[in-house]
XYZ file of N, CA and C in Angstrom:
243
model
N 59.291 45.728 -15.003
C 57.974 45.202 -14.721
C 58.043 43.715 -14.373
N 58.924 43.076 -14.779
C 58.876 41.675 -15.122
C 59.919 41.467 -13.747
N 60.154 42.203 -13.078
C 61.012 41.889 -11.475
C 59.949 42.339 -10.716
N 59.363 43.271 -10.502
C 57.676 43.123 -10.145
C 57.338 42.066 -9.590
N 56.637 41.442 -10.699
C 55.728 40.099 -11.110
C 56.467 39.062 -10.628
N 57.508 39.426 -10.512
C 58.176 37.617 -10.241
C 58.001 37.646 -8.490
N 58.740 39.289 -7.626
C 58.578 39.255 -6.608
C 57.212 39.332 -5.810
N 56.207 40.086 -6.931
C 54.936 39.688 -5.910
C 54.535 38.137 -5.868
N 54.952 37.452 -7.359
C 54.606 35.971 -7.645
C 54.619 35.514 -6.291
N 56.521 35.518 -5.979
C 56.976 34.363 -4.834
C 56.446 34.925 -3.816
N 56.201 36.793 -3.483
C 55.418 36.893 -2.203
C 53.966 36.318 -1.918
N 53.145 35.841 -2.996
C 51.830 34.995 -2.707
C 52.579 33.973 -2.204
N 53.360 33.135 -2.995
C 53.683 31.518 -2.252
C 53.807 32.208 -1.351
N 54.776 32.974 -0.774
C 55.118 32.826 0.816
C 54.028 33.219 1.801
N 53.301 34.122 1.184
C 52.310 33.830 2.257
C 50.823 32.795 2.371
N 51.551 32.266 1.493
C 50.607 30.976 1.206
C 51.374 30.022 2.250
N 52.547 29.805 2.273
C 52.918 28.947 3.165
C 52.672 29.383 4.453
N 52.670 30.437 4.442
C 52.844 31.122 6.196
C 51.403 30.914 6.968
N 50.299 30.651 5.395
C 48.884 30.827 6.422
C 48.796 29.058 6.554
N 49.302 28.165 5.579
C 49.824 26.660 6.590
C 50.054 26.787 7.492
N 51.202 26.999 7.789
C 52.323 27.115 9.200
C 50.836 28.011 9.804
N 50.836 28.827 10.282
C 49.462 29.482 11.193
C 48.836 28.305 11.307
N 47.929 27.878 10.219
C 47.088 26.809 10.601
C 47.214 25.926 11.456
N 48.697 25.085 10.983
C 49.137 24.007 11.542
C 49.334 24.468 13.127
N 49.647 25.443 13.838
C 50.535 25.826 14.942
C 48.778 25.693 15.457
N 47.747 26.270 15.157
C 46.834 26.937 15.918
C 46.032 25.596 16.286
N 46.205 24.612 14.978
C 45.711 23.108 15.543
C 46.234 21.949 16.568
N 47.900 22.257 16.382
C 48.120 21.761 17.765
C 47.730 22.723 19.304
N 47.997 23.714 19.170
C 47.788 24.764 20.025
C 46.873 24.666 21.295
N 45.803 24.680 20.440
C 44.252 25.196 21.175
C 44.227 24.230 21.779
N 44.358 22.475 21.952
C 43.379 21.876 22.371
C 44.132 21.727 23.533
N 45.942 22.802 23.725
C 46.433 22.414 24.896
C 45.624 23.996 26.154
N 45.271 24.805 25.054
C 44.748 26.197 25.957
C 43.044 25.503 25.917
N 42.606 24.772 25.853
C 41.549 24.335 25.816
C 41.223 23.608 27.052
N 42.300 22.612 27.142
C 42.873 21.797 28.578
C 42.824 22.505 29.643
N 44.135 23.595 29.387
C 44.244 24.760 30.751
C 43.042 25.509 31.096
N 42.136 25.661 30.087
C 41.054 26.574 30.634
C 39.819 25.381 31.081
N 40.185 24.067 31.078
C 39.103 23.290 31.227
C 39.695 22.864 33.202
N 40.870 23.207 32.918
C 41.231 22.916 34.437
C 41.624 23.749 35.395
N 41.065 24.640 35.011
C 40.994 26.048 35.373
C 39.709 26.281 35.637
N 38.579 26.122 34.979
C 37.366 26.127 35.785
C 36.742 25.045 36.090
N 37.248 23.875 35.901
C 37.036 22.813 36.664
C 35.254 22.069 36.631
N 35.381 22.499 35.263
C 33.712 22.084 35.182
C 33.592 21.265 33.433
N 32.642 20.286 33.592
C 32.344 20.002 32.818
C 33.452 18.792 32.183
N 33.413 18.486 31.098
C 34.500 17.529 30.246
C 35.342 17.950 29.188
N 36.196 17.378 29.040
C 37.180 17.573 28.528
C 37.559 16.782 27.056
N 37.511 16.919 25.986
C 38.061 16.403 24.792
C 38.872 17.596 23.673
N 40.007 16.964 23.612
C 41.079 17.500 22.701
C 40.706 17.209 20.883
N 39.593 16.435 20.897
C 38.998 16.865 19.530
C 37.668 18.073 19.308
N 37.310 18.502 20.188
C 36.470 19.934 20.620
C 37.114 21.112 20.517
N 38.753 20.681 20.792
C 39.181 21.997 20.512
C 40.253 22.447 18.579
N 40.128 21.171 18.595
C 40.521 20.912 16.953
C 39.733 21.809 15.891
N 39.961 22.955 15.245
C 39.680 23.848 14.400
C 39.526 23.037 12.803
N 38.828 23.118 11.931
C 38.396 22.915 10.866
C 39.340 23.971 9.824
N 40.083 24.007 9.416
C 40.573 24.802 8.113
C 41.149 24.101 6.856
N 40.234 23.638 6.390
C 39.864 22.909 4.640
C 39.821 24.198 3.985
N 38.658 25.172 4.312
C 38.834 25.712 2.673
C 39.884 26.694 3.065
N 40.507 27.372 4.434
C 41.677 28.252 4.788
C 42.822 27.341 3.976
N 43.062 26.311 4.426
C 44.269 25.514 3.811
C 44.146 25.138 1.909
N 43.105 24.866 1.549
C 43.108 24.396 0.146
C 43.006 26.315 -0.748
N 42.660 27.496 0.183
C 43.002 28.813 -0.779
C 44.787 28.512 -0.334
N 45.237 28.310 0.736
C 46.746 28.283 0.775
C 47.871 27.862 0.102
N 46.807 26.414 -0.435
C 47.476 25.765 -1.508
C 47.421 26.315 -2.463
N 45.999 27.111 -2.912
C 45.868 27.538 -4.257
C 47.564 28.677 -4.600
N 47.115 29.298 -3.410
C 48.450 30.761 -3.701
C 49.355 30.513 -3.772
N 49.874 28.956 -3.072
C 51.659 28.465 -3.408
C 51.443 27.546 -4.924
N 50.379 27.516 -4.892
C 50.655 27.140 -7.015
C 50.468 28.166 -7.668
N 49.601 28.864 -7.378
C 49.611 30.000 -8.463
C 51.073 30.929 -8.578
N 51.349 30.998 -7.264
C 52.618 31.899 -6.830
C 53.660 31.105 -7.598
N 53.838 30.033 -7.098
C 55.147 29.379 -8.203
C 55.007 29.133 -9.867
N 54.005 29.006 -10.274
C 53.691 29.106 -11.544
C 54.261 30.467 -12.093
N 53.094 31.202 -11.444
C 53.599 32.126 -11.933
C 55.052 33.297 -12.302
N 55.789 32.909 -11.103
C 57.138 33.419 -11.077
C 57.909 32.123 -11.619
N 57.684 30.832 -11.503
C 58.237 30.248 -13.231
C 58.189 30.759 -14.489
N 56.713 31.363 -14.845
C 56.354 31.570 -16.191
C 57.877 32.976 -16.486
N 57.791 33.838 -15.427
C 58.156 35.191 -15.361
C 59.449 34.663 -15.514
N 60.307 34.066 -14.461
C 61.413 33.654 -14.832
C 62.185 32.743 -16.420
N 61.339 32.194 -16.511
C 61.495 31.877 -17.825
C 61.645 32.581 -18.819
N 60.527 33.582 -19.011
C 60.902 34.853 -19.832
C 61.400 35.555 -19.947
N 62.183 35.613 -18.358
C 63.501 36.688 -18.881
C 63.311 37.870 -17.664
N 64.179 37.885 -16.406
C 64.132 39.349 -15.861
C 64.800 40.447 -17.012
């Protein structure tokens, strides 16, 4: 049970890190497909902070799951597979 718990533990961190990394990629990303589609239809204006995505509370649950995740497969490891 206690090899379980440790591997789902570290599988929250990891996908706690992975929805960072997503985040991070999709914020540089967009504001370059934002560009191409702004010069592509050739209308209107253009700013690379319009296409900048907001993810505070996506990123601060991300954080939550890489602490809880490492805590918790500390606690587990500690006690003993």
């Amino acid at each position: 049970m206690n090899k379980i718990l440790f591997f789902f533990s570290n599988l929250i961190a990891v996908i706690g890190i992975c929805i960072l990394f997503t985040t991070s990629i999709l914020n540089k990303v967009m504001p370059m497909l934002g560009l191409a589609a702004y010069q592509a239809a050739a209308g209107g204006g253009y700013s690379p902070s319009d296409y900048v995505m907001n993810f505070i509370v996506i990123n601060l649950f991300a954080i939550l799951l890489i602490t809880i995740g490492v805590v918790v497969g500390y606690k587990v490891y500690k006690r003993g597979l």
